[in-house]
Amino acid sequence: MNTLATVAFKRSIWQPAIILTLGFWLSTSVILDWVIMPTLYLSGMMTEASFTTAGYAIFWNFNRIELLSAAVILTGVLALSKTKHNWHPNTIVFAIILLTVSLLETYFLTPNMCATGIHLNLFETATVPASMDLLHGGYWILDVVKLVTGGMLLSQCWRIQVE
């Protein structure tokens, strides 16, 4: 009988996991978007022929971390939606939006940006194609959606943990 009582009052690990994962993911996104990429842009690296390769290497790794984070968050939200009585149903929608944004950035935008920016002719100077600006704009819009949605989900998780 004693084991049943200790199991009944055990706190779920999913809520802290969601909060820590969201905090890590959103903070690394802000660092990448507002520190690393502007620094590379201002240093003139976008005019270098190797920028596409370097950018793809950076974003290939980061996008995989984003997919893992989105999977942990969605799993945690689905697990908590079954156990918490005061869990808001919109959190599942927010987690699905985060996973969708990660999938779009990983499997659509990053490969297209790499294909658009790759410099194959050694005899011409490297230039940034006009379509790259459109892809960058799409990436920025998805990052804003990710930050806003992730912030709202983080706020809801934090509020429920404090209650």
mmCIF file of C-alpha atoms in Angstrom:
data_model
loop_
_atom_site.group_PDB
_atom_site.id
_atom_site.type_symbol
_atom_site.label_atom_id
_atom_site.label_comp_id
_atom_site.label_asym_id
_atom_site.label_seq_id
_atom_site.Cartn_x
_atom_site.Cartn_y
_atom_site.Cartn_z
ATOM 1 C CA MET A 1 0.000 0.000 0.000
ATOM 2 C CA ASN A 2 2.880 2.341 0.700
ATOM 3 C CA THR A 3 4.154 2.103 -2.893
ATOM 4 C CA LEU A 4 0.801 3.188 -4.273
ATOM 5 C CA ALA A 5 0.818 6.328 -2.144
ATOM 6 C CA THR A 6 4.286 7.410 -3.292
ATOM 7 C CA VAL A 7 3.470 6.820 -6.937
ATOM 8 C CA ALA A 8 0.244 8.825 -6.745
ATOM 9 C CA PHE A 9 2.018 11.974 -5.564
ATOM 10 C CA LYS A 10 4.978 11.780 -7.908
ATOM 11 C CA ARG A 11 5.289 14.869 -10.114
ATOM 12 C CA SER A 12 5.422 14.523 -13.857
ATOM 13 C CA ILE A 13 8.793 15.025 -15.521
ATOM 14 C CA TRP A 14 7.178 16.283 -18.740
ATOM 15 C CA GLN A 15 6.401 19.816 -17.622
ATOM 16 C CA PRO A 16 9.995 20.703 -16.626
ATOM 17 C CA ALA A 17 11.219 18.922 -19.765
ATOM 18 C CA ILE A 18 8.951 21.092 -21.934
ATOM 19 C CA ILE A 19 10.029 24.283 -20.165
ATOM 20 C CA LEU A 20 13.749 23.471 -20.373
ATOM 21 C CA THR A 21 13.523 22.358 -24.003
ATOM 22 C CA LEU A 22 11.560 25.452 -25.015
ATOM 23 C CA GLY A 23 13.983 27.713 -23.152
ATOM 24 C CA PHE A 24 16.987 26.079 -24.817
ATOM 25 C CA TRP A 25 15.413 26.062 -28.275
ATOM 26 C CA LEU A 26 14.140 29.636 -28.230
ATOM 27 C CA SER A 27 17.368 31.031 -26.783
ATOM 28 C CA THR A 28 19.524 29.264 -29.377
ATOM 29 C CA SER A 29 17.209 30.507 -32.126
ATOM 30 C CA VAL A 30 17.591 34.079 -30.915
ATOM 31 C CA ILE A 31 21.386 33.719 -30.714
ATOM 32 C CA LEU A 32 21.546 32.237 -34.209
ATOM 33 C CA ASP A 33 19.145 34.771 -35.753
ATOM 34 C CA TRP A 34 20.267 37.931 -33.979
ATOM 35 C CA VAL A 35 23.984 37.312 -33.291
ATOM 36 C CA ILE A 36 25.596 34.710 -35.545
ATOM 37 C CA MET A 37 23.840 35.362 -38.865
ATOM 38 C CA PRO A 38 24.064 39.185 -38.711
ATOM 39 C CA THR A 39 27.746 38.873 -37.805
ATOM 40 C CA LEU A 40 28.370 36.644 -40.808
ATOM 41 C CA TYR A 41 26.381 38.998 -43.023
ATOM 42 C CA LEU A 42 28.165 42.147 -41.828
ATOM 43 C CA SER A 43 31.581 40.515 -42.144
ATOM 44 C CA GLY A 44 30.934 40.048 -45.866
ATOM 45 C CA MET A 45 30.780 36.306 -45.784
ATOM 46 C CA MET A 46 27.621 36.220 -47.929
ATOM 47 C CA THR A 47 29.658 37.335 -50.921
ATOM 48 C CA GLU A 48 32.133 34.466 -50.472
ATOM 49 C CA ALA A 49 31.720 31.354 -52.584
ATOM 50 C CA SER A 50 31.914 29.124 -49.495
ATOM 51 C CA PHE A 51 29.071 30.877 -47.661
ATOM 52 C CA THR A 52 26.463 28.416 -48.889
ATOM 53 C CA THR A 53 28.478 25.458 -47.672
ATOM 54 C CA ALA A 54 29.142 27.055 -44.294
ATOM 55 C CA GLY A 55 25.510 28.136 -43.920
ATOM 56 C CA TYR A 56 24.238 24.688 -44.822
ATOM 57 C CA ALA A 57 26.589 23.059 -42.304
ATOM 58 C CA ILE A 58 25.412 25.408 -39.545
ATOM 59 C CA PHE A 59 21.721 25.058 -40.333
ATOM 60 C CA TRP A 60 21.848 21.314 -41.028
ATOM 61 C CA ASN A 61 23.008 20.735 -37.459
ATOM 62 C CA PHE A 62 20.723 23.356 -35.917
ATOM 63 C CA ASN A 63 17.643 22.121 -37.792
ATOM 64 C CA ARG A 64 18.178 18.595 -36.477
ATOM 65 C CA ILE A 65 18.355 19.974 -32.932
ATOM 66 C CA GLU A 66 15.127 21.872 -33.653
ATOM 67 C CA LEU A 67 13.402 18.684 -34.834
ATOM 68 C CA LEU A 68 14.489 16.857 -31.700
ATOM 69 C CA SER A 69 13.283 19.742 -29.521
ATOM 70 C CA ALA A 70 9.932 19.900 -31.316
ATOM 71 C CA ALA A 71 9.476 16.147 -30.872
ATOM 72 C CA VAL A 72 10.218 16.352 -27.137
ATOM 73 C CA ILE A 73 7.815 19.269 -26.750
ATOM 74 C CA LEU A 74 4.997 17.595 -28.689
ATOM 75 C CA THR A 75 5.459 14.345 -26.764
ATOM 76 C CA GLY A 76 5.426 16.201 -23.459
ATOM 77 C CA VAL A 77 2.360 18.221 -24.380
ATOM 78 C CA LEU A 78 0.472 15.106 -25.475
ATOM 79 C CA ALA A 79 1.457 13.282 -22.275
ATOM 80 C CA LEU A 80 0.445 16.196 -20.071
ATOM 81 C CA SER A 81 -2.823 16.739 -21.887
ATOM 82 C CA LYS A 82 -3.908 13.308 -20.648
ATOM 83 C CA THR A 83 -2.808 13.798 -17.030
ATOM 84 C CA LYS A 84 -3.469 17.468 -16.191
ATOM 85 C CA HIS A 85 -7.017 18.594 -15.595
ATOM 86 C CA ASN A 86 -6.240 22.309 -16.093
ATOM 87 C CA TRP A 87 -4.207 21.835 -19.296
ATOM 88 C CA HIS A 88 -5.298 24.175 -22.081
ATOM 89 C CA PRO A 89 -6.189 22.425 -25.369
ATOM 90 C CA ASN A 90 -4.398 25.085 -27.447
ATOM 91 C CA THR A 91 -1.055 23.785 -26.213
ATOM 92 C CA ILE A 92 -1.373 20.796 -28.550
ATOM 93 C CA VAL A 93 -1.953 23.180 -31.466
ATOM 94 C CA PHE A 94 1.078 25.255 -30.447
ATOM 95 C CA ALA A 95 3.269 22.136 -30.256
ATOM 96 C CA ILE A 96 2.084 21.000 -33.698
ATOM 97 C CA ILE A 97 2.833 24.463 -35.116
ATOM 98 C CA LEU A 98 6.361 24.267 -33.687
ATOM 99 C CA LEU A 99 6.906 20.849 -35.257
ATOM 100 C CA THR A 100 5.544 22.094 -38.598
ATOM 101 C CA VAL A 101 7.860 25.110 -38.560
ATOM 102 C CA SER A 102 10.826 22.833 -37.829
ATOM 103 C CA LEU A 103 9.897 20.470 -40.633
ATOM 104 C CA LEU A 104 9.488 23.334 -43.132
ATOM 105 C CA GLU A 105 12.819 24.889 -42.180
ATOM 106 C CA THR A 106 14.651 21.552 -42.243
ATOM 107 C CA TYR A 107 13.274 19.919 -45.355
ATOM 108 C CA PHE A 108 12.145 22.845 -47.512
ATOM 109 C CA LEU A 109 13.861 26.157 -46.807
ATOM 110 C CA THR A 110 17.405 25.101 -45.898
ATOM 111 C CA PRO A 111 17.891 22.768 -48.907
ATOM 112 C CA ASN A 112 16.377 25.361 -51.269
ATOM 113 C CA MET A 113 18.602 28.096 -49.852
ATOM 114 C CA CYS A 114 21.634 25.879 -50.330
ATOM 115 C CA ALA A 115 20.657 24.987 -53.882
ATOM 116 C CA THR A 116 19.977 28.630 -54.743
ATOM 117 C CA GLY A 117 23.186 29.971 -53.247
ATOM 118 C CA ILE A 118 25.643 27.353 -54.409
ATOM 119 C CA HIS A 119 28.312 28.774 -56.696
ATOM 120 C CA LEU A 120 29.235 26.278 -59.408
ATOM 121 C CA ASN A 121 31.110 28.461 -61.918
ATOM 122 C CA LEU A 122 34.670 29.153 -60.805
ATOM 123 C CA PHE A 123 35.183 31.853 -63.442
ATOM 124 C CA GLU A 124 32.381 34.158 -62.284
ATOM 125 C CA THR A 125 32.269 36.168 -59.091
ATOM 126 C CA ALA A 126 29.906 34.936 -56.408
ATOM 127 C CA THR A 127 26.678 36.902 -56.192
ATOM 128 C CA VAL A 128 23.611 36.438 -54.072
ATOM 129 C CA PRO A 129 20.621 35.511 -56.270
ATOM 130 C CA ALA A 130 17.457 37.577 -55.894
ATOM 131 C CA SER A 131 15.431 34.506 -54.937
ATOM 132 C CA MET A 132 17.667 34.079 -51.872
ATOM 133 C CA ASP A 133 16.077 37.190 -50.347
ATOM 134 C CA LEU A 134 12.655 35.604 -50.699
ATOM 135 C CA LEU A 135 13.871 32.402 -49.015
ATOM 136 C CA HIS A 136 15.522 34.414 -46.222
ATOM 137 C CA GLY A 137 12.251 36.297 -45.736
ATOM 138 C CA GLY A 138 10.358 33.009 -45.463
ATOM 139 C CA TYR A 139 12.872 31.738 -42.924
ATOM 140 C CA TRP A 140 12.528 34.922 -40.856
ATOM 141 C CA ILE A 141 8.723 34.702 -40.937
ATOM 142 C CA LEU A 142 8.850 31.080 -39.776
ATOM 143 C CA ASP A 143 11.296 32.046 -37.035
ATOM 144 C CA VAL A 144 8.968 34.791 -35.832
ATOM 145 C CA VAL A 145 6.091 32.284 -35.809
ATOM 146 C CA LYS A 146 8.329 29.861 -33.886
ATOM 147 C CA LEU A 147 9.344 32.477 -31.313
ATOM 148 C CA VAL A 148 5.804 33.755 -30.757
ATOM 149 C CA THR A 149 4.266 30.278 -30.587
ATOM 150 C CA GLY A 150 7.072 28.966 -28.402
ATOM 151 C CA GLY A 151 6.751 31.980 -26.100
ATOM 152 C CA MET A 152 3.020 31.427 -25.723
ATOM 153 C CA LEU A 153 3.540 27.733 -25.012
ATOM 154 C CA LEU A 154 6.299 28.526 -22.515
ATOM 155 C CA SER A 155 4.006 31.031 -20.811
ATOM 156 C CA GLN A 156 1.208 28.478 -20.505
ATOM 157 C CA CYS A 157 3.530 25.788 -19.160
ATOM 158 C CA TRP A 158 5.067 28.178 -16.652
ATOM 159 C CA ARG A 159 1.671 29.432 -15.489
ATOM 160 C CA ILE A 160 0.381 25.878 -14.923
ATOM 161 C CA GLN A 161 3.575 24.902 -13.063
ATOM 162 C CA VAL A 162 3.264 27.879 -10.708
ATOM 163 C CA GLU A 163 -0.414 27.183 -9.900
#
